[in-house]
PDB file of C-alpha atoms in Angstrom:
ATOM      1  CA  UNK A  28       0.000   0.000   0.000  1.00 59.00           C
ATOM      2  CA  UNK A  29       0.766   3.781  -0.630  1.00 72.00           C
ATOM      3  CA  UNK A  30       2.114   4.824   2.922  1.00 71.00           C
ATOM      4  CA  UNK A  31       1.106   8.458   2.243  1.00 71.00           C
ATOM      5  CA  UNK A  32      -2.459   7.449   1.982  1.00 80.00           C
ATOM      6  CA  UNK A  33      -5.164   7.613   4.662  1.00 83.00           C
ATOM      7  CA  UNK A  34      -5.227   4.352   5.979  1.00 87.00           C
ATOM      8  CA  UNK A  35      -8.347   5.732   8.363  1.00 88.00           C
ATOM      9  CA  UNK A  36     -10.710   8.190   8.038  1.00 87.00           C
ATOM     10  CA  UNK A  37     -10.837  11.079  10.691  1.00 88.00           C
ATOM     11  CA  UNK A  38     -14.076   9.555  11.531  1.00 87.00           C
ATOM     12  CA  UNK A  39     -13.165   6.303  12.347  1.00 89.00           C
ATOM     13  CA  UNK A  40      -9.989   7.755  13.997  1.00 86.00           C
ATOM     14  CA  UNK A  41     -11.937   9.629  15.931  1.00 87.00           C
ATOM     15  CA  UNK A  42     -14.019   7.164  17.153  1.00 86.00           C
ATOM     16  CA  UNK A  43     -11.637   4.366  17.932  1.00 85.00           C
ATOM     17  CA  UNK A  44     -10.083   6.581  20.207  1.00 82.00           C
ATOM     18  CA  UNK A  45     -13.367   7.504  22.256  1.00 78.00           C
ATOM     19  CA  UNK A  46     -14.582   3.744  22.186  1.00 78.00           C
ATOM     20  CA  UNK A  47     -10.388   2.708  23.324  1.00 73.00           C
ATOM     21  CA  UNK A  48     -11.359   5.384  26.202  1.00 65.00           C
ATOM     22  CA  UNK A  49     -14.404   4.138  27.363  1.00 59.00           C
ATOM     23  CA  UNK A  50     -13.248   0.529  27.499  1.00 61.00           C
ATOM     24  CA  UNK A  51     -10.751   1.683  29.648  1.00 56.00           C
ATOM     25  CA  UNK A  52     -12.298   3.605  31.709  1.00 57.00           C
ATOM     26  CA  UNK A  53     -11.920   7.737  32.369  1.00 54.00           C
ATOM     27  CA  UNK A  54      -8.867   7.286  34.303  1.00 54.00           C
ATOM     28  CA  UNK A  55      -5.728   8.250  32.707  1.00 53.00           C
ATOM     29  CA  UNK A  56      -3.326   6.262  34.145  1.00 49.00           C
ATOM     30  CA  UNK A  57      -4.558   3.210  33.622  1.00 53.00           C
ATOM     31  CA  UNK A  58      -3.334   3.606  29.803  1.00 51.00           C
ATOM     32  CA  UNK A  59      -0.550   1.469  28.958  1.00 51.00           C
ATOM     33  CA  UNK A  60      -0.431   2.928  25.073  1.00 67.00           C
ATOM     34  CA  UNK A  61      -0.852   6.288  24.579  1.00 77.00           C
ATOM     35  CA  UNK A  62      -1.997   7.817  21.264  1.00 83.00           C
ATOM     36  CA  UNK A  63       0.101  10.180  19.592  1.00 88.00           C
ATOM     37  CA  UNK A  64      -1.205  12.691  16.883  1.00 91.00           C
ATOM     38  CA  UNK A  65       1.851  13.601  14.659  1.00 93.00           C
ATOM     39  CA  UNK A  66       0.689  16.408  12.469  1.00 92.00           C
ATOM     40  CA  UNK A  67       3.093  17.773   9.291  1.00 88.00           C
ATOM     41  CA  UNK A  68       4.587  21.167   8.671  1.00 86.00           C
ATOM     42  CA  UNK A  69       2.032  23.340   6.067  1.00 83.00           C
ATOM     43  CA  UNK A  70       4.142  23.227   3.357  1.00 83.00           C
ATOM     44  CA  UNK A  71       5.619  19.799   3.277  1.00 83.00           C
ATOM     45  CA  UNK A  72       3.886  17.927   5.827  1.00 84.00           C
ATOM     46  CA  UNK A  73       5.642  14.768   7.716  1.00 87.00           C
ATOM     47  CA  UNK A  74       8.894  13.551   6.587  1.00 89.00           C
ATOM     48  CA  UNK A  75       8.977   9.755   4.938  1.00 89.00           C
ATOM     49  CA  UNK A  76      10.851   8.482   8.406  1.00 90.00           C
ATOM     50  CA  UNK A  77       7.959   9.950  10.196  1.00 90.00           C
ATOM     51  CA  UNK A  78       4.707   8.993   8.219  1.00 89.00           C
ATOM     52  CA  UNK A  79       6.844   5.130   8.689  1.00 89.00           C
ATOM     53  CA  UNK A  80       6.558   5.550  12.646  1.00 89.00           C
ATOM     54  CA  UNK A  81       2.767   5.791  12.489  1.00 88.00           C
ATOM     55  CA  UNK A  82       0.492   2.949  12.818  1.00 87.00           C
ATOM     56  CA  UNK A  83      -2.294   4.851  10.874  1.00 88.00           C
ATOM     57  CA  UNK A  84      -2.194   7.886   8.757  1.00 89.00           C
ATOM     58  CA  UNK A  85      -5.362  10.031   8.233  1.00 87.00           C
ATOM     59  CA  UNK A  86      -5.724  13.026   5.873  1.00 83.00           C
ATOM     60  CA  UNK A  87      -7.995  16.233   5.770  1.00 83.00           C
ATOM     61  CA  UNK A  88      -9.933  16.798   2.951  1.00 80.00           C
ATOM     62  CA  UNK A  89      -9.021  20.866   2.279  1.00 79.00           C
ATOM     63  CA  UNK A  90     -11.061  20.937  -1.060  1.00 81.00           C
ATOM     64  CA  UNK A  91      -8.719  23.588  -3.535  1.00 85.00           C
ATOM     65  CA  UNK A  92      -6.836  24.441  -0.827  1.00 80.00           C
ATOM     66  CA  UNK A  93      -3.503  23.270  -0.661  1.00 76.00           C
ATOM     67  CA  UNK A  94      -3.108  23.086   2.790  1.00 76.00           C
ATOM     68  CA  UNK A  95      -4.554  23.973   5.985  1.00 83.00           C
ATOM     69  CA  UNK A  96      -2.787  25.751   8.810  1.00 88.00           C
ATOM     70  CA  UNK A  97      -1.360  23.965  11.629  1.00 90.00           C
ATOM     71  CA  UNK A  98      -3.214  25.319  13.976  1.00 93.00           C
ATOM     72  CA  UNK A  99      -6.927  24.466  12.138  1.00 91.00           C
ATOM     73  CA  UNK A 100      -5.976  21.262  11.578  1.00 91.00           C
ATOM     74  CA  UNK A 101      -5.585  20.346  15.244  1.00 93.00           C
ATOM     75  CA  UNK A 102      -8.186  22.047  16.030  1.00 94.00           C
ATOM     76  CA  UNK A 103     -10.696  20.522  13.336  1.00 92.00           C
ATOM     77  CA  UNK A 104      -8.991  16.692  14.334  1.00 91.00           C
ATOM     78  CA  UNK A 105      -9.473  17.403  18.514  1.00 92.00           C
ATOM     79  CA  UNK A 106     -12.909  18.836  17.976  1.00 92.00           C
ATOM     80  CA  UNK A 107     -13.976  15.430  15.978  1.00 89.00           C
ATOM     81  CA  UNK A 108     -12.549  13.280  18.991  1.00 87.00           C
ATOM     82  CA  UNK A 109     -13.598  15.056  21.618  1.00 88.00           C
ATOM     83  CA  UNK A 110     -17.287  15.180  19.907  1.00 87.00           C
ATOM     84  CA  UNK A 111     -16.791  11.424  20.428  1.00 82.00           C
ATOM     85  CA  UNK A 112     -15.767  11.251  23.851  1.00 79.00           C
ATOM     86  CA  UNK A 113     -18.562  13.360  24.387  1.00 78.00           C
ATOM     87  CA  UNK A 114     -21.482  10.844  23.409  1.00 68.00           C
ATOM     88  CA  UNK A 115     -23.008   8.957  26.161  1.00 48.00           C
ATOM     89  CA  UNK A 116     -22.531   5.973  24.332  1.00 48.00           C
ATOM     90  CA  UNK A 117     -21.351   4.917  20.623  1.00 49.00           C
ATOM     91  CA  UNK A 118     -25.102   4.052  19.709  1.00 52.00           C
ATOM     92  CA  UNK A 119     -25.595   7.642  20.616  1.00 50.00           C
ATOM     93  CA  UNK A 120     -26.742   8.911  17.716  1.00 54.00           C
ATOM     94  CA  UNK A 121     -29.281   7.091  14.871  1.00 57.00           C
ATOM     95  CA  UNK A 122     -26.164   5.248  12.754  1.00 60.00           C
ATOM     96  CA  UNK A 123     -28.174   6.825   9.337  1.00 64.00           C
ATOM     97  CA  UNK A 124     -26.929  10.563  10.455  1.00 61.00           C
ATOM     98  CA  UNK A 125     -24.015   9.057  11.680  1.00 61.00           C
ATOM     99  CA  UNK A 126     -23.154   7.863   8.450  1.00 65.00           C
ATOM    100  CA  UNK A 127     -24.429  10.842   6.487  1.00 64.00           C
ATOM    101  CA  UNK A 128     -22.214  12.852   8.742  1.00 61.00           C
ATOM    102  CA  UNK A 129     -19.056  10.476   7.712  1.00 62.00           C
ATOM    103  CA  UNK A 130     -19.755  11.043   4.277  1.00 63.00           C
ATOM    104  CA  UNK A 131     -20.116  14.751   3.912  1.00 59.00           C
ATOM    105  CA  UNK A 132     -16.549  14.678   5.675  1.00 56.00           C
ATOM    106  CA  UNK A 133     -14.976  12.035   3.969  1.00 54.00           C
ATOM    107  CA  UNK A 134     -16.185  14.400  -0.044  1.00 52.00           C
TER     108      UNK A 134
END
């Protein structure tokens, strides 16, 4: 496979990591793997070396934009997880807006 392609959607990203949380529980400290969230530079993003250390590698959609700033990007990728982490449960919401949602973010 191409190693610069998404290999998960921010969707699913986002959602594995609420679902890892509540399995485990709110407590912090009983984590034994931490996620990291690399993010690239604007203009060139992550270097080969790096992309290679990640497990997964997700991508934002910036339509004719080239790039997005830094900045938005982490804040557009935290908001999605902590909307996540902020369902009661993953059945939260009716899986057919659920799934409209993932494709109007996934275009």
């Amino acid at each position: 496979r191409n190693f610069r392609e998404a290999s998960v959607s921010l969707p699913q990203l986002a959602r594995r990591e609420a679902t890892t949380k509540r399995s485990r529980g709110d407590d912090s400290a009983s984590y034994s793997a931490p996620t990291a969230l690399v993010f690239g530079s604007e203009d060139v993003g992550l270097s080969t070396e790096n992309v290679l250390l990640c497990d997964d590698v997700c991508r934002l959609r910036t339509g004719v934009c080239p790039s997005l700033n830094l900045s938005h990007c982490v804040a557009v990728v935290l908001a999605r997880i902590f909307e996540e982490f902020s369902y009661d449960a993953p059945e939260a919401e009716p899986p057919a807006k659920r799934q409209a949602c993932e494709k109007n973010v996934n275009q």
